[in-house]
Amino acid sequence: MSAALTLAASVTAAAALVACGSDNDAPSSDGSRTAAPDASSFSEKTASPLESKASEAAESARASASEAEASASERADEFEASVSADTERANQAAENALKDVDGRGNAMSDVSMTGKPRSETGGVLASVVTFTNRTDKKADFAVQVDFRDSSGKTVETRYIGTQDLEPGKRAQRYAISHEPPEPKLTAKLVKAQRY
C-alpha cells in the first residue's frame, strides 16, 4: 500500500512540474514570475496607432502653444502701442497746457519727482514723476522737466502729463532723457500745473 502512495505522490509531483513549465518560468520565493514575457507574442501593429495618436496630440499641443504665444505677443504689442499713444497724447496736452503758465504753476505741491538708478534703466537718465490729486474732482496735470548739464544749462525739456486723475488718487509717469549718457545731466522739475 505504501508503494501505491509513493507512486501517486510521484505522479502528482510530475504533473505539477509539467504545469509550471520550464525553469525560466519558475516562480520566485515570493510567488511572482521572474522571466520576461515571450516577445514573439507581441506585434508592433498594436503600438503604432498609439504612437501615432500620441504624436498627433503632441503636434497639436505644440501648434496650440505656438498660436497662443503669437496671440499673446500681438496683444502685448497692441497694448504697448495703445499705452504709448495715450502717453504721447497726455504729454502733448501737458505741453499745450503749460504754454501760458507764468511762474512754476499751481500744482508744484501735488507733484514730486524721484530719480531712477541708471543701473535699472540700461544707462538712460529717467525720473519717476508722481502726481497726486488732492482736489474733490477729476483733474489733469502737466509738468515740465528740464535736463540740465553741470553748468545749469538746459539741454533737453520734456513735458509729462496725466489726465482724468480721480480725486485722492495718484499716478506715476516717467520723464526720460533722450540725450547720450555723457555729459551727465540732472533732471529738474520746473513747472507743474493742474487744469
Coordinates of N, CA, C and O in Angstrom, one line a residue:
M1 N 0.8 -1.2 0.0 CA 0.0 0.0 0.0 C 0.9 1.2 0.0 O 0.5 2.2 -0.6
S2 N 2.0 1.2 0.7 CA 2.8 2.4 0.8 C 3.5 2.6 -0.6 O 3.8 3.7 -1.0
A3 N 3.7 1.6 -1.4 CA 4.2 1.7 -2.7 C 3.3 2.4 -3.6 O 3.6 3.3 -4.4
A4 N 2.0 2.2 -3.4 CA 0.9 2.8 -4.2 C 0.9 4.3 -3.9 O 0.7 5.2 -4.8
L5 N 1.0 4.7 -2.6 CA 1.0 6.1 -2.2 C 2.2 6.8 -2.8 O 2.2 7.9 -3.2
T6 N 3.4 6.1 -2.7 CA 4.6 6.7 -3.2 C 4.5 7.0 -4.7 O 4.8 8.1 -5.2
L7 N 3.9 6.0 -5.5 CA 3.7 6.2 -6.9 C 2.7 7.3 -7.2 O 2.9 8.2 -8.1
A8 N 1.6 7.5 -6.4 CA 0.7 8.5 -6.6 C 1.3 9.9 -6.3 O 1.1 10.9 -7.1
A9 N 2.1 10.0 -5.3 CA 2.8 11.2 -5.0 C 3.7 11.6 -6.1 O 3.9 12.8 -6.4
S10 N 4.4 10.7 -6.7 CA 5.4 10.9 -7.7 C 4.7 11.4 -9.0 O 5.1 12.4 -9.7
V11 N 3.5 10.8 -9.3 CA 2.7 11.3 -10.5 C 2.2 12.7 -10.3 O 2.3 13.5 -11.2
T12 N 1.7 13.0 -9.1 CA 1.2 14.3 -8.8 C 2.3 15.4 -8.9 O 2.2 16.4 -9.4
A13 N 3.5 15.0 -8.4 CA 4.6 16.0 -8.4 C 5.1 16.2 -9.9 O 5.4 17.3 -10.3
A14 N 5.1 15.2 -10.7 CA 5.5 15.3 -12.1 C 4.5 16.2 -12.8 O 4.8 17.0 -13.6
A15 N 3.2 16.0 -12.5 CA 2.2 16.8 -13.2 C 2.3 18.2 -12.8 O 2.1 19.1 -13.6
A16 N 2.6 18.4 -11.6 CA 2.8 19.8 -11.1 C 4.0 20.5 -11.8 O 3.9 21.6 -12.2
L17 N 5.1 19.8 -12.0 CA 6.2 20.3 -12.7 C 5.9 20.6 -14.1 O 6.4 21.6 -14.6
V18 N 5.2 19.8 -14.8 CA 4.9 20.0 -16.2 C 4.0 21.2 -16.3 O 4.1 22.1 -17.2
A19 N 3.0 21.4 -15.4 CA 2.1 22.6 -15.4 C 2.9 23.9 -15.2 O 2.5 24.9 -15.7
C20 N 3.9 23.8 -14.4 CA 4.7 25.0 -14.1 C 5.6 25.5 -15.2 O 6.0 26.6 -15.3
G21 N 5.9 24.6 -16.1 CA 6.7 25.0 -17.3 C 8.2 24.8 -17.0 O 8.6 24.1 -16.1
S22 N 9.0 25.5 -17.8 CA 10.5 25.4 -17.7 C 11.0 26.2 -16.5 O 10.3 26.9 -15.9
D23 N 12.3 26.1 -16.3 CA 13.0 26.8 -15.2 C 12.9 28.3 -15.4 O 12.9 29.0 -14.4
N24 N 12.9 28.7 -16.7 CA 12.8 30.2 -16.9 C 11.5 30.8 -16.4 O 11.4 32.0 -16.1
D25 N 10.4 30.0 -16.3 CA 9.2 30.5 -15.8 C 8.9 30.2 -14.4 O 7.8 30.4 -13.9
A26 N 9.9 29.6 -13.7 CA 9.7 29.2 -12.3 C 9.4 30.4 -11.4 O 10.0 31.5 -11.6
P27 N 8.4 30.3 -10.5 CA 8.1 31.4 -9.6 C 9.2 31.6 -8.7 O 9.9 30.7 -8.3
S28 N 9.4 32.9 -8.2 CA 10.4 33.2 -7.3 C 9.9 32.9 -5.9 O 8.7 32.5 -5.7
S29 N 10.7 33.1 -4.9 CA 10.2 32.8 -3.5 C 9.0 33.5 -3.0 O 8.3 33.1 -2.2
D30 N 8.8 34.7 -3.6 CA 7.6 35.5 -3.2 C 6.3 35.1 -4.1 O 5.3 35.8 -4.0
G31 N 6.5 34.2 -5.0 CA 5.4 33.8 -5.8 C 5.3 34.5 -7.2 O 4.5 34.1 -8.0
S32 N 6.1 35.5 -7.4 CA 6.0 36.3 -8.7 C 6.9 35.6 -9.7 O 7.8 34.9 -9.3
R33 N 6.6 35.8 -11.0 CA 7.5 35.3 -12.0 C 8.6 36.2 -12.3 O 8.5 37.4 -12.3
T34 N 9.8 35.6 -12.6 CA 11.0 36.4 -12.9 C 11.3 36.5 -14.4 O 12.1 37.4 -14.8
A35 N 10.8 35.6 -15.2 CA 11.2 35.6 -16.6 C 10.4 36.6 -17.4 O 9.3 37.0 -17.0
A36 N 11.0 37.2 -18.4 CA 10.4 38.2 -19.3 C 9.4 37.5 -20.2 O 9.6 36.3 -20.5
P37 N 8.4 38.1 -20.6 CA 7.4 37.5 -21.5 C 8.0 37.3 -22.8 O 9.0 37.9 -23.2
D38 N 7.5 36.3 -23.5 CA 8.0 36.0 -24.9 C 7.6 37.1 -25.8 O 6.4 37.3 -26.1
A39 N 8.6 37.8 -26.3 CA 8.4 39.0 -27.2 C 7.7 38.6 -28.5 O 7.1 39.5 -29.2
S40 N 7.9 37.4 -28.9 CA 7.3 37.0 -30.2 C 5.8 37.0 -30.2 O 5.1 37.0 -31.3
S41 N 5.2 37.0 -29.0 CA 3.7 37.0 -29.0 C 3.1 38.4 -29.1 O 1.9 38.6 -29.1
F42 N 4.0 39.4 -29.2 CA 3.5 40.8 -29.3 C 3.7 41.3 -30.8 O 4.6 40.9 -31.4
S43 N 2.8 42.2 -31.2 CA 3.0 42.7 -32.6 C 3.2 44.2 -32.5 O 2.7 44.8 -31.6
E44 N 3.9 44.8 -33.4 CA 4.2 46.2 -33.5 C 2.9 47.0 -34.0 O 2.8 48.2 -33.8
K45 N 2.0 46.3 -34.6 CA 0.8 46.9 -35.1 C 0.0 47.5 -34.0 O -0.7 48.5 -34.2
T46 N 0.0 47.0 -32.8 CA -0.8 47.5 -31.7 C -0.2 48.8 -31.2 O -0.9 49.7 -30.9
A47 N 1.1 48.9 -31.1 CA 1.8 50.1 -30.6 C 1.7 51.3 -31.6 O 1.6 52.4 -31.2
S48 N 1.7 51.0 -32.9 CA 1.8 52.0 -33.9 C 0.6 53.0 -33.9 O 0.9 54.2 -33.9
P49 N -0.6 52.6 -33.8 CA -1.7 53.6 -33.7 C -1.6 54.4 -32.4 O -1.9 55.6 -32.4
L50 N -1.2 53.8 -31.3 CA -1.0 54.6 -30.1 C 0.1 55.6 -30.2 O 0.0 56.8 -29.8
E51 N 1.2 55.2 -30.8 CA 2.3 56.2 -31.1 C 1.8 57.3 -32.0 O 2.2 58.4 -31.8
S52 N 1.1 56.9 -33.0 CA 0.6 57.9 -34.0 C -0.3 58.9 -33.3 O -0.2 60.1 -33.5
K53 N -1.2 58.4 -32.4 CA -2.1 59.3 -31.6 C -1.4 60.2 -30.7 O -1.6 61.4 -30.6
A54 N -0.3 59.7 -30.0 CA 0.5 60.5 -29.1 C 1.2 61.5 -29.9 O 1.3 62.7 -29.5
S55 N 1.8 61.2 -31.1 CA 2.5 62.1 -31.9 C 1.5 63.2 -32.4 O 1.9 64.4 -32.4
E56 N 0.3 62.9 -32.8 CA -0.6 63.9 -33.2 C -1.0 64.8 -32.1 O -1.1 66.0 -32.3
A57 N -1.2 64.2 -30.9 CA -1.6 65.1 -29.7 C -0.4 66.0 -29.4 O -0.6 67.2 -29.1
A58 N 0.8 65.5 -29.4 CA 2.0 66.4 -29.1 C 2.1 67.5 -30.2 O 2.3 68.7 -29.8
E59 N 1.9 67.2 -31.4 CA 2.0 68.2 -32.5 C 0.9 69.2 -32.3 O 1.1 70.4 -32.5
S60 N -0.3 68.8 -32.0 CA -1.5 69.7 -31.8 C -1.2 70.6 -30.6 O -1.5 71.8 -30.7
A61 N -0.6 70.1 -29.5 CA -0.3 70.9 -28.4 C 0.8 71.9 -28.7 O 0.7 73.1 -28.3
R62 N 1.8 71.5 -29.5 CA 2.8 72.5 -29.9 C 2.2 73.6 -30.8 O 2.5 74.7 -30.6
A63 N 1.3 73.2 -31.7 CA 0.7 74.2 -32.5 C -0.2 75.2 -31.7 O -0.1 76.4 -31.9
S64 N -0.9 74.6 -30.8 CA -1.7 75.5 -29.9 C -0.9 76.4 -29.1 O -1.2 77.6 -28.9
A65 N 0.2 75.9 -28.5 CA 1.1 76.8 -27.7 C 1.7 77.9 -28.6 O 1.8 79.0 -28.2
S66 N 2.1 77.5 -29.8 CA 2.7 78.5 -30.7 C 1.7 79.6 -31.1 O 2.0 80.8 -31.1
E67 N 0.4 79.2 -31.3 CA -0.6 80.1 -31.6 C -0.9 81.0 -30.4 O -1.1 82.3 -30.6
A68 N -1.0 80.5 -29.2 CA -1.2 81.2 -28.0 C -0.1 82.2 -27.8 O -0.3 83.4 -27.4
E69 N 1.2 81.8 -28.0 CA 2.3 82.7 -27.8 C 2.3 83.9 -28.8 O 2.5 85.0 -28.5
A70 N 1.9 83.6 -30.1 CA 1.8 84.6 -31.1 C 0.7 85.6 -30.7 O 0.8 86.8 -30.9
S71 N -0.4 85.0 -30.3 CA -1.6 85.9 -29.9 C -1.2 86.8 -28.7 O -1.5 88.0 -28.7
A72 N -0.5 86.2 -27.7 CA -0.1 87.0 -26.6 C 0.8 88.1 -27.0 O 0.8 89.2 -26.5
S73 N 1.8 87.8 -27.9 CA 2.7 88.7 -28.4 C 2.0 89.9 -29.1 O 2.4 91.1 -28.9
E74 N 1.0 89.5 -29.9 CA 0.3 90.5 -30.7 C -0.5 91.4 -29.7 O -0.5 92.7 -29.8
R75 N -1.1 90.8 -28.7 CA -1.8 91.6 -27.7 C -0.9 92.6 -26.9 O -1.2 93.7 -26.6
A76 N 0.3 92.1 -26.6 CA 1.3 92.9 -25.9 C 1.7 94.1 -26.7 O 1.8 95.2 -26.3
D77 N 1.9 93.8 -28.0 CA 2.3 94.9 -29.0 C 1.2 95.9 -29.1 O 1.5 97.1 -29.1
E78 N 0.0 95.4 -29.2 CA -1.2 96.3 -29.3 C -1.3 97.2 -28.0 O -1.6 98.4 -28.1
F79 N -1.2 96.5 -26.9 CA -1.3 97.2 -25.6 C -0.2 98.3 -25.5 O -0.4 99.4 -25.1
E80 N 1.0 97.9 -25.8 CA 2.2 98.8 -25.7 C 1.9 100.0 -26.7 O 2.2 101.2 -26.3
A81 N 1.5 99.8 -27.9 CA 1.2 100.9 -28.8 C 0.1 101.7 -28.2 O 0.2 103.0 -28.3
S82 N -0.9 101.1 -27.6 CA -2.0 101.9 -27.1 C -1.5 102.8 -25.9 O -1.9 103.9 -25.8
V83 N -0.7 102.2 -25.0 CA -0.2 102.9 -23.9 C 0.7 104.0 -24.4 O 0.6 105.2 -23.9
S84 N 1.5 103.8 -25.4 CA 2.4 104.8 -25.9 C 1.6 105.9 -26.5 O 1.9 107.1 -26.3
A85 N 0.5 105.6 -27.2 CA -0.3 106.6 -27.8 C -1.0 107.5 -26.8 O -1.0 108.7 -26.9
D86 N -1.5 106.8 -25.7 CA -2.1 107.6 -24.6 C -1.1 108.5 -23.9 O -1.4 109.6 -23.6
T87 N 0.1 107.9 -23.7 CA 1.2 108.7 -23.0 C 1.6 109.9 -23.9 O 1.7 111.0 -23.4
E88 N 1.7 109.6 -25.2 CA 2.1 110.7 -26.1 C 1.0 111.8 -26.2 O 1.3 113.0 -26.1
R89 N -0.2 111.4 -26.2 CA -1.4 112.3 -26.2 C -1.4 113.2 -24.9 O -1.5 114.4 -24.9
A90 N -1.2 112.5 -23.7 CA -1.1 113.2 -22.5 C 0.0 114.2 -22.4 O -0.1 115.3 -21.9
N91 N 1.2 113.8 -22.9 CA 2.4 114.6 -22.9 C 2.2 115.8 -23.8 O 2.6 116.9 -23.5
Q92 N 1.6 115.6 -25.0 CA 1.3 116.7 -25.9 C 0.3 117.7 -25.2 O 0.5 118.9 -25.3
A93 N -0.7 117.2 -24.5 CA -1.7 118.0 -23.8 C -1.0 118.8 -22.7 O -1.3 120.0 -22.5
A94 N 0.0 118.2 -22.1 CA 0.8 118.8 -21.0 C 1.6 120.0 -21.6 O 1.6 121.1 -21.0
E95 N 2.2 119.8 -22.7 CA 3.0 120.9 -23.3 C 2.1 122.0 -23.7 O 2.4 123.2 -23.4
N96 N 0.9 121.7 -24.2 CA 0.0 122.8 -24.6 C -0.6 123.5 -23.3 O -0.7 124.8 -23.4
A97 N -0.8 122.8 -22.3 CA -1.4 123.4 -21.0 C -0.3 124.3 -20.4 O -0.7 125.3 -19.7
L98 N 0.9 124.0 -20.6 CA 2.0 124.8 -19.9 C 2.4 126.1 -20.7 O 3.1 126.9 -20.1
K99 N 2.0 126.2 -21.9 CA 2.4 127.3 -22.7 C 2.1 128.7 -22.1 O 2.9 129.6 -22.2
D100 N 0.9 128.8 -21.5 CA 0.5 130.1 -21.0 C 0.7 130.2 -19.5 O 0.1 131.1 -18.8
V101 N 1.4 129.3 -18.8 CA 1.5 129.3 -17.4 C 2.7 130.2 -17.0 O 3.8 130.0 -17.5
D102 N 2.4 131.2 -16.2 CA 3.5 132.0 -15.7 C 4.0 131.4 -14.4 O 3.3 130.8 -13.6
G103 N 5.3 131.6 -14.1 CA 5.9 131.0 -12.9 C 6.0 129.5 -12.9 O 6.1 128.9 -14.0
R104 N 5.8 128.9 -11.7 CA 6.0 127.5 -11.6 C 4.7 126.7 -11.7 O 4.8 125.5 -11.7
G105 N 3.6 127.4 -11.8 CA 2.3 126.7 -11.9 C 1.6 126.5 -10.6 O 2.2 126.8 -9.5
N106 N 0.4 126.0 -10.6 CA -0.4 125.9 -9.4 C -0.4 124.5 -8.7 O -1.1 124.2 -7.8
A107 N 0.5 123.6 -9.2 CA 0.5 122.2 -8.7 C 1.8 121.7 -8.2 O 2.0 120.5 -8.1
M108 N 2.8 122.6 -7.9 CA 4.1 122.1 -7.5 C 4.0 121.3 -6.3 O 4.8 120.3 -6.1
S109 N 3.1 121.6 -5.4 CA 2.9 120.8 -4.1 C 2.2 119.4 -4.4 O 2.2 118.5 -3.5
D110 N 1.6 119.2 -5.6 CA 0.9 118.0 -5.9 C 1.8 117.1 -6.8 O 1.3 116.0 -7.1
V111 N 3.0 117.5 -7.1 CA 3.8 116.7 -8.0 C 5.2 116.5 -7.3 O 5.8 117.5 -6.7
S112 N 5.7 115.3 -7.4 CA 7.1 115.0 -6.9 C 7.9 114.3 -7.9 O 7.2 113.7 -8.8
M113 N 9.2 114.3 -7.8 CA 10.0 113.6 -8.8 C 11.1 112.8 -8.1 O 11.8 113.4 -7.2
T114 N 11.4 111.6 -8.5 CA 12.4 110.8 -7.9 C 13.2 110.2 -9.0 O 12.6 109.6 -10.0
G115 N 14.5 110.3 -8.9 CA 15.4 109.7 -10.0 C 15.5 108.2 -9.9 O 15.3 107.6 -8.8
K116 N 15.6 107.5 -11.0 CA 15.8 106.1 -11.0 C 17.3 105.8 -11.3 O 17.9 106.5 -12.1
P117 N 17.9 104.8 -10.6 CA 19.3 104.5 -10.8 C 19.5 104.1 -12.3 O 18.7 103.3 -12.8
R118 N 20.6 104.5 -12.9 CA 20.8 104.1 -14.3 C 21.0 102.6 -14.4 O 20.8 102.1 -15.5
S119 N 21.4 102.0 -13.3 CA 21.6 100.5 -13.4 C 20.2 99.8 -13.6 O 20.2 98.7 -14.1
E120 N 19.1 100.5 -13.3 CA 17.8 99.9 -13.6 C 17.2 100.3 -14.9 O 16.1 99.9 -15.3
T121 N 17.8 101.3 -15.6 CA 17.2 101.8 -16.8 C 18.1 101.6 -18.0 O 17.9 102.2 -19.1
G122 N 19.1 100.8 -17.9 CA 20.0 100.5 -19.0 C 20.9 101.7 -19.3 O 21.3 101.9 -20.5
G123 N 21.2 102.5 -18.3 CA 22.1 103.7 -18.5 C 21.3 104.9 -18.9 O 21.9 106.0 -19.1
V124 N 20.0 104.9 -19.1 CA 19.2 106.0 -19.5 C 18.9 106.9 -18.3 O 18.6 106.3 -17.2
L125 N 18.9 108.2 -18.5 CA 18.5 109.1 -17.4 C 17.0 109.1 -17.3 O 16.4 109.6 -18.3
A126 N 16.4 108.7 -16.2 CA 15.0 108.7 -16.1 C 14.6 109.0 -14.7 O 15.3 108.7 -13.7
S127 N 13.5 109.7 -14.6 CA 12.9 110.1 -13.3 C 11.4 109.7 -13.2 O 10.7 109.8 -14.2
V128 N 11.0 109.3 -12.0 CA 9.6 109.0 -11.9 C 8.9 110.2 -11.4 O 9.2 110.8 -10.3
V129 N 7.9 110.7 -12.1 CA 7.1 111.8 -11.7 C 5.8 111.3 -11.1 O 5.0 110.5 -11.7
T130 N 5.5 111.7 -9.9 CA 4.3 111.3 -9.2 C 3.3 112.4 -9.0 O 3.7 113.5 -8.5
F131 N 2.1 112.2 -9.5 CA 1.0 113.2 -9.5 C 0.0 112.8 -8.4 O -0.3 111.6 -8.3
T132 N -0.4 113.7 -7.5 CA -1.4 113.4 -6.5 C -2.6 114.4 -6.7 O -2.3 115.6 -6.6
N133 N -3.8 113.9 -6.9 CA -4.9 114.8 -7.0 C -5.5 115.0 -5.6 O -6.2 114.1 -5.1
R134 N -5.3 116.2 -5.0 CA -5.8 116.5 -3.7 C -7.1 117.2 -3.8 O -7.6 117.7 -2.7
T135 N -7.7 117.3 -4.9 CA -9.0 118.0 -5.1 C -10.1 117.0 -4.9 O -9.9 115.8 -4.8
D136 N -11.4 117.5 -5.0 CA -12.5 116.6 -4.9 C -13.2 116.3 -6.3 O -14.3 115.8 -6.3
K137 N -12.5 116.6 -7.3 CA -12.9 116.2 -8.7 C -11.8 115.8 -9.6 O -10.6 116.0 -9.2
K138 N -12.1 115.1 -10.7 CA -11.0 114.7 -11.6 C -10.2 115.9 -12.1 O -10.7 117.0 -12.2
A139 N -8.9 115.6 -12.3 CA -8.1 116.7 -12.7 C -7.0 116.2 -13.7 O -6.7 115.0 -13.7
D140 N -6.6 117.1 -14.6 CA -5.5 116.8 -15.5 C -4.3 117.5 -14.9 O -4.4 118.6 -14.3
F141 N -3.1 116.9 -15.1 CA -1.8 117.5 -14.6 C -0.8 117.6 -15.8 O -0.8 116.8 -16.7
A142 N 0.0 118.6 -15.7 CA 1.1 118.8 -16.7 C 2.3 119.3 -15.9 O 2.2 120.1 -15.0
V143 N 3.5 118.7 -16.3 CA 4.7 119.2 -15.7 C 5.8 119.4 -16.8 O 5.7 118.7 -17.9
Q144 N 6.7 120.2 -16.5 CA 7.9 120.4 -17.4 C 9.1 120.0 -16.6 O 9.3 120.4 -15.5
V145 N 9.8 119.1 -17.2 CA 11.1 118.6 -16.6 C 12.2 119.0 -17.5 O 12.2 118.7 -18.7
D146 N 13.2 119.8 -17.0 CA 14.4 120.1 -17.8 C 15.5 119.3 -17.4 O 15.7 119.0 -16.2
F147 N 16.3 118.8 -18.3 CA 17.5 118.1 -18.1 C 18.7 119.1 -18.3 O 18.9 119.6 -19.4
R148 N 19.4 119.3 -17.3 CA 20.5 120.3 -17.3 C 21.9 119.7 -17.1 O 22.0 118.7 -16.4
D149 N 22.8 120.4 -17.7 CA 24.2 120.0 -17.6 C 24.8 120.5 -16.3 O 24.1 121.2 -15.5
S150 N 26.1 120.3 -16.0 CA 26.7 120.7 -14.8 C 26.8 122.2 -14.6 O 26.9 122.7 -13.5
S151 N 26.7 123.0 -15.7 CA 26.7 124.5 -15.6 C 25.3 125.0 -15.3 O 25.1 126.2 -15.2
G152 N 24.3 124.1 -15.4 CA 22.9 124.6 -15.2 C 22.2 124.9 -16.4 O 21.0 125.3 -16.4
K153 N 22.8 124.7 -17.6 CA 22.2 125.0 -18.9 C 21.2 123.9 -19.2 O 21.6 122.7 -19.1
T154 N 20.0 124.2 -19.7 CA 19.0 123.2 -20.1 C 19.4 122.6 -21.4 O 19.6 123.4 -22.4
V155 N 19.6 121.3 -21.5 CA 20.0 120.6 -22.7 C 18.8 120.0 -23.3 O 18.7 119.9 -24.6
E156 N 17.8 119.6 -22.5 CA 16.6 119.0 -23.1 C 15.4 119.3 -22.2 O 15.6 119.4 -20.9
T157 N 14.2 119.5 -22.7 CA 13.0 119.7 -22.0 C 12.0 118.6 -22.3 O 11.8 118.3 -23.5
R158 N 11.4 118.0 -21.3 CA 10.3 117.0 -21.6 C 9.1 117.5 -20.9 O 9.1 118.0 -19.8
Y159 N 7.9 117.2 -21.5 CA 6.6 117.5 -20.9 C 5.9 116.2 -20.6 O 5.8 115.3 -21.5
I160 N 5.5 116.1 -19.4 CA 4.8 114.9 -18.9 C 3.4 115.2 -18.4 O 3.3 116.2 -17.7
G161 N 2.5 114.4 -18.7 CA 1.1 114.7 -18.2 C 0.4 113.4 -17.8 O 0.7 112.3 -18.2
T162 N -0.7 113.7 -17.1 CA -1.7 112.6 -16.8 C -3.0 113.2 -16.8 O -3.2 114.4 -16.5
Q163 N -4.0 112.5 -17.3 CA -5.4 113.0 -17.5 C -6.4 112.2 -16.7 O -6.2 111.0 -16.5
D164 N -7.5 112.9 -16.3 CA -8.6 112.3 -15.6 C -8.2 111.6 -14.4 O -8.7 110.5 -14.1
L165 N -7.3 112.2 -13.6 CA -6.9 111.6 -12.3 C -8.0 111.8 -11.3 O -8.4 112.9 -11.0
E166 N -8.5 110.7 -10.8 CA -9.6 110.7 -9.8 C -9.2 111.4 -8.5 O -8.0 111.4 -8.1
P167 N -10.2 112.0 -7.8 CA -9.9 112.7 -6.5 C -9.2 111.7 -5.5 O -9.6 110.6 -5.4
G168 N -8.1 112.2 -4.9 CA -7.4 111.4 -3.9 C -6.5 110.3 -4.5 O -5.8 109.6 -3.7
K169 N -6.4 110.2 -5.8 CA -5.6 109.2 -6.4 C -4.3 109.7 -6.8 O -4.1 110.9 -6.9
R170 N -3.3 108.8 -7.1 CA -2.0 109.1 -7.5 C -1.7 108.4 -8.9 O -2.3 107.4 -9.2
A171 N -0.9 109.0 -9.6 CA -0.4 108.4 -10.9 C 1.1 108.7 -11.0 O 1.6 109.7 -10.5
Q172 N 1.7 107.8 -11.7 CA 3.2 107.9 -11.9 C 3.5 107.8 -13.4 O 2.9 107.0 -14.1
R173 N 4.4 108.7 -13.9 CA 4.8 108.7 -15.2 C 6.3 108.8 -15.2 O 6.9 109.3 -14.2
Y174 N 7.0 108.6 -16.3 CA 8.4 108.7 -16.5 C 8.8 109.9 -17.3 O 8.2 110.2 -18.3
A175 N 9.8 110.6 -16.8 CA 10.5 111.7 -17.6 C 11.8 111.1 -18.0 O 12.6 110.8 -17.1
I176 N 11.9 110.9 -19.3 CA 13.1 110.1 -19.8 C 13.9 111.0 -20.7 O 13.3 111.6 -21.7
S177 N 15.2 111.2 -20.5 CA 16.0 111.9 -21.4 C 16.4 111.1 -22.6 O 16.7 109.9 -22.4
H178 N 16.5 111.8 -23.7 CA 16.9 111.1 -24.9 C 18.3 111.4 -25.3 O 18.8 111.1 -26.3
E179 N 19.0 112.2 -24.4 CA 20.4 112.6 -24.6 C 21.3 111.4 -24.3 O 21.0 110.5 -23.5
P180 N 22.5 111.4 -24.8 CA 23.5 110.4 -24.5 C 23.9 110.4 -23.0 O 23.7 111.5 -22.4
P181 N 24.5 109.3 -22.5 CA 24.8 109.3 -21.1 C 25.9 110.4 -20.7 O 25.9 110.8 -19.5
E182 N 26.7 110.8 -21.6 CA 27.7 111.8 -21.3 C 27.5 113.0 -22.2 O 27.2 112.9 -23.4
P183 N 27.6 114.2 -21.7 CA 27.9 114.5 -20.3 C 26.7 114.2 -19.4 O 25.5 114.2 -19.9
K184 N 26.9 114.0 -18.1 CA 25.9 113.7 -17.2 C 25.0 114.9 -17.0 O 25.4 116.1 -16.9
L185 N 23.7 114.6 -17.0 CA 22.6 115.6 -16.8 C 21.9 115.4 -15.5 O 21.9 114.3 -15.0
T186 N 21.2 116.4 -15.1 CA 20.4 116.3 -13.9 C 18.9 116.8 -14.3 O 18.7 117.7 -15.0
A187 N 18.0 116.0 -13.8 CA 16.5 116.3 -14.0 C 16.1 117.3 -13.0 O 16.3 117.2 -11.8
K188 N 15.3 118.3 -13.5 CA 14.8 119.4 -12.6 C 13.3 119.6 -12.9 O 13.0 119.9 -14.1
L189 N 12.5 119.6 -11.9 CA 11.1 119.9 -12.1 C 10.9 121.4 -12.1 O 11.2 122.1 -11.2
V190 N 10.5 121.9 -13.3 CA 10.4 123.3 -13.5 C 9.0 123.9 -13.3 O 8.8 124.9 -12.6
K191 N 8.0 123.2 -13.8 CA 6.6 123.7 -13.7 C 5.7 122.5 -13.5 O 5.9 121.4 -13.9
A192 N 4.6 122.8 -12.8 CA 3.6 121.8 -12.6 C 2.2 122.5 -12.5 O 2.0 123.4 -11.7
Q193 N 1.3 122.1 -13.4 CA 0.0 122.7 -13.5 C -1.1 121.7 -13.4 O -1.1 120.7 -14.0
R194 N -2.1 122.0 -12.6 CA -3.4 121.2 -12.6 C -4.4 122.0 -13.4 O -4.5 123.2 -13.2
Y195 N -5.1 121.4 -14.2 CA -6.1 122.1 -15.1 C -7.3 121.2 -15.3 O -7.3 120.0 -15.0

